[in-house]
Amino acid sequence: MSEPTEMPSDRKGDHLRIAAYDERTQQPGPGNGLEHLSFEALSLPELDLEQVSTACTILGKTLKAPLLVGAMTGGNALAGQLNRILAEAAERCGVGFCLGSQRPMLDLHDSSIASFAVRDVAPTTLIFGNIGAIQLRDHLSGQDLDRLARAVGADAMMVHLNPLQEAIQPEGDRDWRGIHDALAEVAASSGTPIVIKEVGMGLGAQTLRRLRTLGIAGVETAGVGGTSWARIESLRHLERTPRSIAGEVLAGYGTGTAASIQLAREAMQNRLVIGSGGLRTGLDVARGIALGADACAMAWPFLKAAHQGVDAVVTEIQGVIETLRIVMFLAGAPDLHQLARTQLVDHGLRSL
Ligand SMILES: Cc1cc2nc3c(=O)[nH]c(=O)nc-3n(C[C@H](O)[C@H](O)[C@H](O)COP(=O)(O)O)c2cc1C
């Protein structure tokens, strides 16, 4: 696949261009909470590094590492190229892959579906489809959701909650009434596993308490500390406006990733918890697993690499997996079950 060269001028094009090239989209300030946490490094680990296993099973699929390429794109030619690069790299590395919002398939079914078609380059790995909760409330039954998943060969669907992004977005949907009931109805009638995610504001305690009443497979945190959608939408305003100012002020608003993972594990009990939001390295993934995540997703770092092609994404993913394996070795954890039981130290002072 050749490198993408042109940027389309639609909303998804704006998002891809701003997210990939404007570092201001990465949240300023205190971070996602993981940066305070460390493992005790063992100088006598009593393990053979070659025997350390990062393998796991997520929704019935075996992965070489508890890692997903996070939901980003689809809907136009550039997005389609990026999806194929990211999905092929995920397949080669044995990690999961998440498509971006399939909203364009609701509006322009035939012309946009090709940009979500990745099963030919990723025939076996775990793939998630994606749709916004607003679109679900306004247009979809459980059977429609099943059709969206089938059309792209997805194993499961992610449904994103993004009220802060919509509030700042120039053309955003501001009426968020009735979303929980719509989710309940669709989750009860769909045959597809559903994972509910945020997009960078994090899932807080009250939200998680409401989500756990639904028949869903799990959640993805997308906590504060990574890509900021308040900031991206703020940058899409062509001039300084009251909403663009609000987007700046609220760029780091919400629940940090470390806190959101812990809250999600508590609320969801044995259901799937995917940690995300500013995870950038295999050390972050290890911290996420030790806090209670079953797997972690990273979006923005792989978008940057995707602009260089499949090999660049493969190198980045392999770097994350190798770092995770070495951290596990140094923490004395031969597998992910042991890593999940490993205590993290907060600034070397407080055990978690
Ligand atoms: C360019 C870009 C596009 C995104 N598009 C979507 C999307 O369509 N649907 C969705 O659920 N999340 C979307 N996200 C949010 C990510 O899946 C993720 O939750 C968020 O960016 C936090 O992860 P990060 O800090 O690793 O980027 C997008 C992120 C980026 C960077």
Short mmCIF file of C-alpha atoms and ligand atoms in Angstrom, two decimals:
data_model
loop_
_atom_site.label_atom_id
_atom_site.label_comp_id
_atom_site.label_asym_id
_atom_site.label_seq_id
_atom_site.Cartn_x
_atom_site.Cartn_y
_atom_site.Cartn_z
CA MET A 1 0.00 0.00 0.00
CA SER A 2 1.41 3.37 -0.95
CA GLU A 3 1.63 6.20 1.51
CA PRO A 4 -1.49 8.41 1.78
CA THR A 5 -0.78 11.72 0.10
CA GLU A 6 -3.91 13.88 0.14
CA MET A 7 -6.12 15.04 2.98
CA PRO A 8 -9.85 15.30 2.30
CA SER A 9 -11.67 18.43 3.43
CA ASP A 10 -14.64 16.84 5.27
CA ARG A 11 -15.08 16.50 9.04
CA LYS A 12 -13.14 13.20 9.24
CA GLY A 13 -10.46 14.80 7.08
CA ASP A 14 -10.22 17.72 9.52
CA HIS A 15 -9.92 15.27 12.42
CA LEU A 16 -7.18 13.23 10.73
CA ARG A 17 -5.23 16.31 9.67
CA ILE A 18 -5.46 18.11 13.02
CA ALA A 19 -4.84 14.96 15.11
CA ALA A 20 -1.86 13.80 13.03
CA TYR A 21 -0.07 17.11 12.61
CA ASP A 22 -1.01 19.32 15.56
CA GLU A 23 0.68 18.32 18.83
CA ARG A 24 -1.70 20.65 20.70
CA THR A 25 -4.29 17.83 20.41
CA GLN A 26 -2.31 15.91 23.02
CA GLN A 27 -3.58 17.00 26.40
CA PRO A 28 -1.53 19.51 28.34
CA GLY A 29 -1.16 19.42 32.11
CA PRO A 30 -0.97 16.62 34.57
CA GLY A 31 -1.38 13.60 32.23
CA ASN A 32 -3.50 10.48 32.56
CA GLY A 33 -2.43 9.45 36.08
CA LEU A 34 -0.27 6.53 34.95
CA GLU A 35 2.89 8.62 35.04
CA HIS A 36 2.84 8.53 38.86
CA LEU A 37 2.86 4.73 38.96
CA SER A 38 5.83 2.40 38.79
CA PHE A 39 6.61 -1.27 39.24
CA GLU A 40 9.24 -2.34 41.69
CA ALA A 41 12.11 -3.36 39.38
CA LEU A 42 13.51 -6.76 40.38
CA SER A 43 17.22 -7.36 39.92
CA LEU A 44 16.66 -11.06 40.72
CA PRO A 45 13.56 -11.78 38.63
CA GLU A 46 13.91 -15.64 38.64
CA LEU A 47 12.43 -15.74 35.09
CA ASP A 48 13.67 -16.53 31.58
CA LEU A 49 12.70 -13.52 29.43
CA GLU A 50 12.09 -15.89 26.49
CA GLN A 51 9.38 -17.66 28.52
CA VAL A 52 7.44 -14.48 29.39
CA SER A 53 4.08 -14.62 27.60
CA THR A 54 2.03 -11.56 26.65
CA ALA A 55 -0.71 -13.71 25.04
CA CYS A 56 -4.37 -13.29 25.98
CA THR A 57 -7.89 -14.08 24.80
CA ILE A 58 -10.31 -11.22 24.25
CA LEU A 59 -13.93 -11.97 23.26
CA GLY A 60 -12.91 -15.46 22.23
CA LYS A 61 -9.97 -14.43 20.02
CA THR A 62 -6.38 -15.15 20.97
CA LEU A 63 -4.02 -12.19 20.67
CA LYS A 64 -0.23 -12.12 20.95
CA ALA A 65 -0.53 -9.13 23.29
CA PRO A 66 -3.32 -7.31 25.16
CA LEU A 67 -3.27 -4.46 22.67
CA LEU A 68 -5.72 -2.87 20.23
CA VAL A 69 -5.11 -0.26 17.57
CA GLY A 70 -7.71 2.25 18.80
CA ALA A 71 -10.76 3.44 16.84
CA MET A 72 -9.94 6.23 14.42
CA THR A 73 -11.18 6.33 10.92
CA GLY A 74 -13.19 5.42 7.84
CA GLY A 75 -15.51 7.14 5.38
CA ASN A 76 -13.30 8.44 2.57
CA ALA A 77 -10.36 7.33 0.41
CA LEU A 78 -7.59 8.50 2.76
CA ALA A 79 -9.36 7.01 5.77
CA GLY A 80 -9.72 3.74 3.86
CA GLN A 81 -5.99 3.66 3.10
CA LEU A 82 -5.16 4.33 6.74
CA ASN A 83 -7.59 1.64 7.92
CA ARG A 84 -5.97 -0.94 5.64
CA ILE A 85 -2.44 0.01 6.76
CA LEU A 86 -3.41 -0.16 10.45
CA ALA A 87 -5.42 -3.39 10.10
CA GLU A 88 -2.68 -5.18 8.14
CA ALA A 89 -0.11 -4.17 10.77
CA ALA A 90 -2.42 -5.37 13.57
CA GLU A 91 -2.87 -8.72 11.82
CA ARG A 92 0.90 -9.13 11.32
CA CYS A 93 1.54 -8.43 15.01
CA GLY A 94 -1.38 -10.49 16.38
CA VAL A 95 -3.15 -7.57 18.08
CA GLY A 96 -6.70 -6.25 17.73
CA PHE A 97 -7.93 -3.49 15.44
CA CYS A 98 -10.77 -0.97 15.85
CA LEU A 99 -12.45 0.75 12.92
CA GLY A 100 -13.48 4.39 13.30
CA SER A 101 -17.09 5.54 13.30
CA GLN A 102 -19.19 3.83 10.64
CA ARG A 103 -21.56 6.81 10.59
CA PRO A 104 -20.77 7.46 6.89
CA MET A 105 -22.18 4.00 6.12
CA LEU A 106 -25.56 5.19 7.42
CA ASP A 107 -25.57 8.23 5.11
CA LEU A 108 -23.70 7.10 1.99
CA HIS A 109 -23.74 3.33 2.32
CA ASP A 110 -22.30 2.26 -1.04
CA SER A 111 -19.61 4.86 -1.51
CA SER A 112 -18.15 4.64 1.99
CA ILE A 113 -18.23 0.94 2.82
CA ALA A 114 -14.98 0.26 0.94
CA SER A 115 -13.11 2.48 3.40
CA PHE A 116 -14.08 0.10 6.24
CA ALA A 117 -13.29 -3.12 4.36
CA VAL A 118 -10.17 -4.57 5.98
CA ARG A 119 -10.94 -8.27 6.42
CA ASP A 120 -8.93 -9.17 3.28
CA VAL A 121 -5.77 -7.73 4.89
CA ALA A 122 -6.71 -8.76 8.46
CA PRO A 123 -8.49 -12.10 8.03
CA THR A 124 -8.09 -13.53 11.53
CA THR A 125 -7.53 -10.87 14.16
CA LEU A 126 -10.08 -9.31 16.53
CA ILE A 127 -11.88 -6.44 14.79
CA PHE A 128 -14.29 -3.95 16.33
CA GLY A 129 -16.77 -1.89 14.33
CA ASN A 130 -17.79 1.53 15.69
CA ILE A 131 -20.79 3.84 15.86
CA GLY A 132 -21.75 6.91 17.91
CA ALA A 133 -24.36 6.60 20.65
CA ILE A 134 -26.26 9.52 19.09
CA GLN A 135 -26.53 7.71 15.73
CA LEU A 136 -27.56 4.56 17.58
CA ARG A 137 -30.34 6.40 19.43
CA ASP A 138 -31.58 8.16 16.30
CA HIS A 139 -31.27 5.43 13.65
CA LEU A 140 -30.42 1.93 14.84
CA SER A 141 -32.16 -1.15 16.16
CA GLY A 142 -30.26 -4.15 17.50
CA GLN A 143 -30.60 -5.80 14.09
CA ASP A 144 -29.20 -2.69 12.36
CA LEU A 145 -26.19 -2.85 14.66
CA ASP A 146 -25.71 -6.52 13.75
CA ARG A 147 -25.86 -5.57 10.06
CA LEU A 148 -23.21 -2.83 10.56
CA ALA A 149 -20.92 -5.40 12.19
CA ARG A 150 -21.54 -8.05 9.52
CA ALA A 151 -20.93 -5.60 6.66
CA VAL A 152 -17.32 -5.09 7.80
CA GLY A 153 -16.69 -8.56 9.26
CA ALA A 154 -16.39 -7.17 12.81
CA ASP A 155 -16.35 -9.53 15.81
CA ALA A 156 -17.90 -6.88 18.07
CA MET A 157 -19.09 -3.26 17.98
CA MET A 158 -17.81 -0.29 19.94
CA VAL A 159 -20.37 2.42 20.67
CA HIS A 160 -18.80 5.77 21.53
CA LEU A 161 -20.04 8.33 24.05
CA ASN A 162 -18.70 11.80 23.22
CA PRO A 163 -20.87 14.54 24.79
CA LEU A 164 -17.91 16.90 25.35
CA GLN A 165 -16.77 16.57 21.73
CA GLU A 166 -20.30 17.15 20.43
CA ALA A 167 -20.71 20.18 22.72
CA ILE A 168 -17.63 21.87 21.23
CA GLN A 169 -17.99 20.65 17.63
CA PRO A 170 -19.29 23.40 15.34
CA GLU A 171 -21.94 21.05 13.86
CA GLY A 172 -22.28 18.85 17.01
CA ASP A 173 -25.32 17.03 18.37
CA ARG A 174 -26.22 18.68 21.68
CA ASP A 175 -29.35 16.73 22.69
CA TRP A 176 -28.20 13.77 24.79
CA ARG A 177 -31.57 12.76 26.22
CA GLY A 178 -32.63 9.13 25.95
CA ILE A 179 -29.20 7.66 25.15
CA HIS A 180 -29.14 5.20 28.07
CA ASP A 181 -32.57 3.79 27.21
CA ALA A 182 -31.63 3.46 23.54
CA LEU A 183 -28.44 1.62 24.52
CA ALA A 184 -30.45 -0.69 26.78
CA GLU A 185 -32.87 -1.54 23.98
CA VAL A 186 -30.18 -2.16 21.37
CA ALA A 187 -27.99 -4.17 23.76
CA ALA A 188 -30.98 -6.38 24.62
CA SER A 189 -31.90 -7.11 20.99
CA SER A 190 -28.50 -7.22 19.24
CA GLY A 191 -26.59 -10.47 18.81
CA THR A 192 -23.25 -8.64 18.54
CA PRO A 193 -21.03 -8.09 21.61
CA ILE A 194 -21.07 -4.35 22.44
CA VAL A 195 -18.27 -2.39 24.10
CA ILE A 196 -19.09 1.18 25.17
CA LYS A 197 -16.26 3.68 25.04
CA GLU A 198 -15.53 7.34 25.67
CA VAL A 199 -13.27 9.29 23.30
CA GLY A 200 -10.98 11.14 25.74
CA MET A 201 -13.10 12.40 28.65
CA GLY A 202 -12.91 9.07 30.51
CA LEU A 203 -15.72 6.98 31.99
CA GLY A 204 -16.49 8.19 35.51
CA ALA A 205 -18.12 6.35 38.44
CA GLN A 206 -21.74 7.42 37.81
CA THR A 207 -21.56 6.65 34.10
CA LEU A 208 -20.05 3.23 34.82
CA ARG A 209 -22.78 2.47 37.36
CA ARG A 210 -25.39 3.16 34.66
CA LEU A 211 -23.50 1.23 31.97
CA ARG A 212 -23.19 -1.89 34.09
CA THR A 213 -26.99 -2.29 34.07
CA LEU A 214 -26.83 -2.82 30.28
CA GLY A 215 -26.31 -6.14 28.50
CA ILE A 216 -22.92 -5.11 27.16
CA ALA A 217 -19.67 -7.07 26.85
CA GLY A 218 -17.57 -4.33 28.43
CA VAL A 219 -16.16 -0.79 28.25
CA GLU A 220 -13.15 1.15 26.98
CA THR A 221 -12.11 4.01 29.24
CA ALA A 222 -10.58 6.56 26.77
CA GLY A 223 -9.62 8.66 29.77
CA VAL A 224 -8.19 12.15 30.08
CA GLY A 225 -4.50 12.43 29.30
CA GLY A 226 -4.24 11.60 25.59
CA THR A 227 -5.90 12.91 22.46
CA SER A 228 -8.23 15.77 23.41
CA TRP A 229 -11.42 16.00 21.36
CA ALA A 230 -12.41 19.25 23.04
CA ARG A 231 -9.17 20.70 21.71
CA ILE A 232 -9.49 19.16 18.22
CA GLU A 233 -13.01 20.56 17.83
CA SER A 234 -11.84 23.88 19.24
CA LEU A 235 -9.14 24.03 16.55
CA ARG A 236 -11.78 23.38 13.87
CA HIS A 237 -13.48 26.72 14.66
CA LEU A 238 -12.09 29.10 12.06
CA GLU A 239 -11.99 32.01 14.47
CA ARG A 240 -12.08 32.54 18.22
CA THR A 241 -15.68 31.85 19.32
CA PRO A 242 -17.34 31.20 22.69
CA ARG A 243 -17.32 27.46 21.88
CA SER A 244 -13.67 27.40 20.80
CA ILE A 245 -12.77 29.11 24.10
CA ALA A 246 -14.79 26.48 26.00
CA GLY A 247 -12.94 23.75 24.07
CA GLU A 248 -9.59 25.20 25.16
CA VAL A 249 -10.65 25.46 28.80
CA LEU A 250 -12.07 21.92 28.81
CA ALA A 251 -9.23 20.26 26.86
CA GLY A 252 -8.32 18.17 29.91
CA TYR A 253 -11.81 17.84 31.43
CA GLY A 254 -12.99 14.49 32.78
CA THR A 255 -11.68 11.34 34.44
CA GLY A 256 -8.00 10.47 34.08
CA THR A 257 -7.15 7.11 32.53
CA ALA A 258 -5.62 5.53 35.65
CA ALA A 259 -8.70 6.37 37.74
CA SER A 260 -11.10 5.36 34.96
CA ILE A 261 -9.50 1.91 34.59
CA GLN A 262 -9.81 1.26 38.34
CA LEU A 263 -13.43 2.48 38.42
CA ALA A 264 -14.27 0.41 35.33
CA ARG A 265 -12.84 -2.78 36.83
CA GLU A 266 -14.82 -2.23 40.01
CA ALA A 267 -18.07 -1.52 38.16
CA MET A 268 -17.81 -4.11 35.38
CA GLN A 269 -16.56 -7.00 37.58
CA ASN A 270 -15.75 -9.87 35.16
CA ARG A 271 -16.72 -8.07 31.97
CA LEU A 272 -14.15 -6.72 29.51
CA VAL A 273 -12.27 -3.55 30.50
CA ILE A 274 -10.08 -1.92 27.86
CA GLY A 275 -7.81 0.80 29.18
CA SER A 276 -7.10 3.77 26.90
CA GLY A 277 -6.46 7.50 26.87
CA GLY A 278 -2.89 8.71 26.46
CA LEU A 279 -1.28 5.25 26.57
CA ARG A 280 1.90 5.67 24.56
CA THR A 281 4.27 2.82 25.46
CA GLY A 282 4.44 -0.82 26.55
CA LEU A 283 5.16 0.46 30.06
CA ASP A 284 1.80 2.28 29.99
CA VAL A 285 0.10 -0.94 28.81
CA ALA A 286 1.72 -2.86 31.68
CA ARG A 287 0.50 -0.23 34.15
CA GLY A 288 -3.01 -0.41 32.65
CA ILE A 289 -3.10 -4.20 33.07
CA ALA A 290 -1.81 -3.96 36.66
CA LEU A 291 -4.61 -1.44 37.40
CA GLY A 292 -7.29 -3.85 36.17
CA ALA A 293 -7.56 -3.60 32.36
CA ASP A 294 -7.84 -6.83 30.33
CA ALA A 295 -6.29 -5.08 27.32
CA CYS A 296 -5.28 -1.57 26.30
CA ALA A 297 -5.94 0.53 23.19
CA MET A 298 -3.69 3.17 21.66
CA ALA A 299 -4.97 5.43 18.87
CA TRP A 300 -2.90 8.55 18.14
CA PRO A 301 0.62 6.99 18.16
CA PHE A 302 -0.38 4.54 15.44
CA LEU A 303 -2.02 7.25 13.32
CA LYS A 304 1.31 9.04 13.12
CA ALA A 305 3.10 5.84 12.09
CA ALA A 306 0.37 4.91 9.56
CA HIS A 307 1.34 7.91 7.47
CA GLN A 308 4.68 6.11 6.89
CA GLY A 309 3.06 2.78 5.93
CA VAL A 310 2.53 -0.76 7.28
CA ASP A 311 6.15 -1.47 8.28
CA ALA A 312 6.31 1.69 10.42
CA VAL A 313 3.13 0.69 12.28
CA VAL A 314 4.46 -2.87 12.75
CA THR A 315 7.66 -1.47 14.29
CA GLU A 316 5.66 0.71 16.70
CA ILE A 317 3.36 -2.17 17.75
CA GLN A 318 6.31 -4.53 18.19
CA GLY A 319 8.06 -1.88 20.28
CA VAL A 320 5.03 -1.70 22.58
CA ILE A 321 4.90 -5.51 22.91
CA GLU A 322 8.65 -5.86 23.53
CA THR A 323 8.58 -3.13 26.19
CA LEU A 324 5.60 -4.81 27.87
CA ARG A 325 7.43 -8.17 27.89
CA ILE A 326 10.58 -6.68 29.43
CA VAL A 327 8.55 -4.83 32.09
CA MET A 328 6.79 -8.14 32.91
CA PHE A 329 10.21 -9.85 33.17
CA LEU A 330 11.48 -7.14 35.52
CA ALA A 331 8.27 -7.28 37.57
CA GLY A 332 8.57 -11.07 37.98
CA ALA A 333 5.34 -11.69 36.02
CA PRO A 334 5.58 -14.64 33.58
CA ASP A 335 2.07 -13.99 32.18
CA LEU A 336 -0.69 -11.39 32.20
CA HIS A 337 -2.54 -13.01 35.12
CA GLN A 338 0.53 -12.46 37.27
CA LEU A 339 0.99 -8.93 35.91
CA ALA A 340 -2.62 -8.12 36.87
CA ARG A 341 -1.78 -9.15 40.45
CA THR A 342 1.42 -7.10 40.62
CA GLN A 343 1.31 -4.11 42.95
CA LEU A 344 2.10 -0.71 41.53
CA VAL A 345 3.85 1.88 43.63
CA ASP A 346 2.64 5.47 43.53
CA HIS A 347 5.76 7.70 43.47
CA GLY A 348 7.53 5.04 45.48
CA LEU A 349 5.49 6.04 48.54
CA ARG A 350 2.06 4.41 48.42
CA SER A 351 1.15 0.87 47.35
CA LEU A 352 -2.01 0.65 45.25
C1 LIG B 1 -7.77 10.79 14.43
C2 LIG B 1 -8.63 10.14 15.46
C3 LIG B 1 -9.92 9.79 15.11
C4 LIG B 1 -10.78 9.16 16.05
N1 LIG B 1 -12.02 8.74 15.65
C5 LIG B 1 -12.78 8.00 16.51
C6 LIG B 1 -13.99 7.39 16.09
O1 LIG B 1 -14.40 7.52 14.93
N2 LIG B 1 -14.71 6.67 17.00
C7 LIG B 1 -14.29 6.50 18.30
O2 LIG B 1 -14.94 5.82 19.08
N3 LIG B 1 -13.13 7.08 18.73
C8 LIG B 1 -12.37 7.79 17.87
N4 LIG B 1 -11.17 8.33 18.30
C9 LIG B 1 -10.82 8.25 19.74
C10 LIG B 1 -9.85 7.11 20.04
O3 LIG B 1 -10.40 5.86 19.73
C11 LIG B 1 -9.41 7.12 21.52
O4 LIG B 1 -10.51 6.81 22.33
C12 LIG B 1 -8.83 8.46 21.98
O5 LIG B 1 -8.15 9.09 20.92
C13 LIG B 1 -7.88 8.30 23.15
O6 LIG B 1 -6.78 7.49 22.80
P1 LIG B 1 -5.32 8.10 22.44
O7 LIG B 1 -4.98 9.06 23.53
O8 LIG B 1 -4.44 6.88 22.38
O9 LIG B 1 -5.43 8.77 21.11
C14 LIG B 1 -10.30 8.93 17.38
C15 LIG B 1 -8.99 9.30 17.72
C16 LIG B 1 -8.15 9.89 16.78
C17 LIG B 1 -6.75 10.26 17.18
#
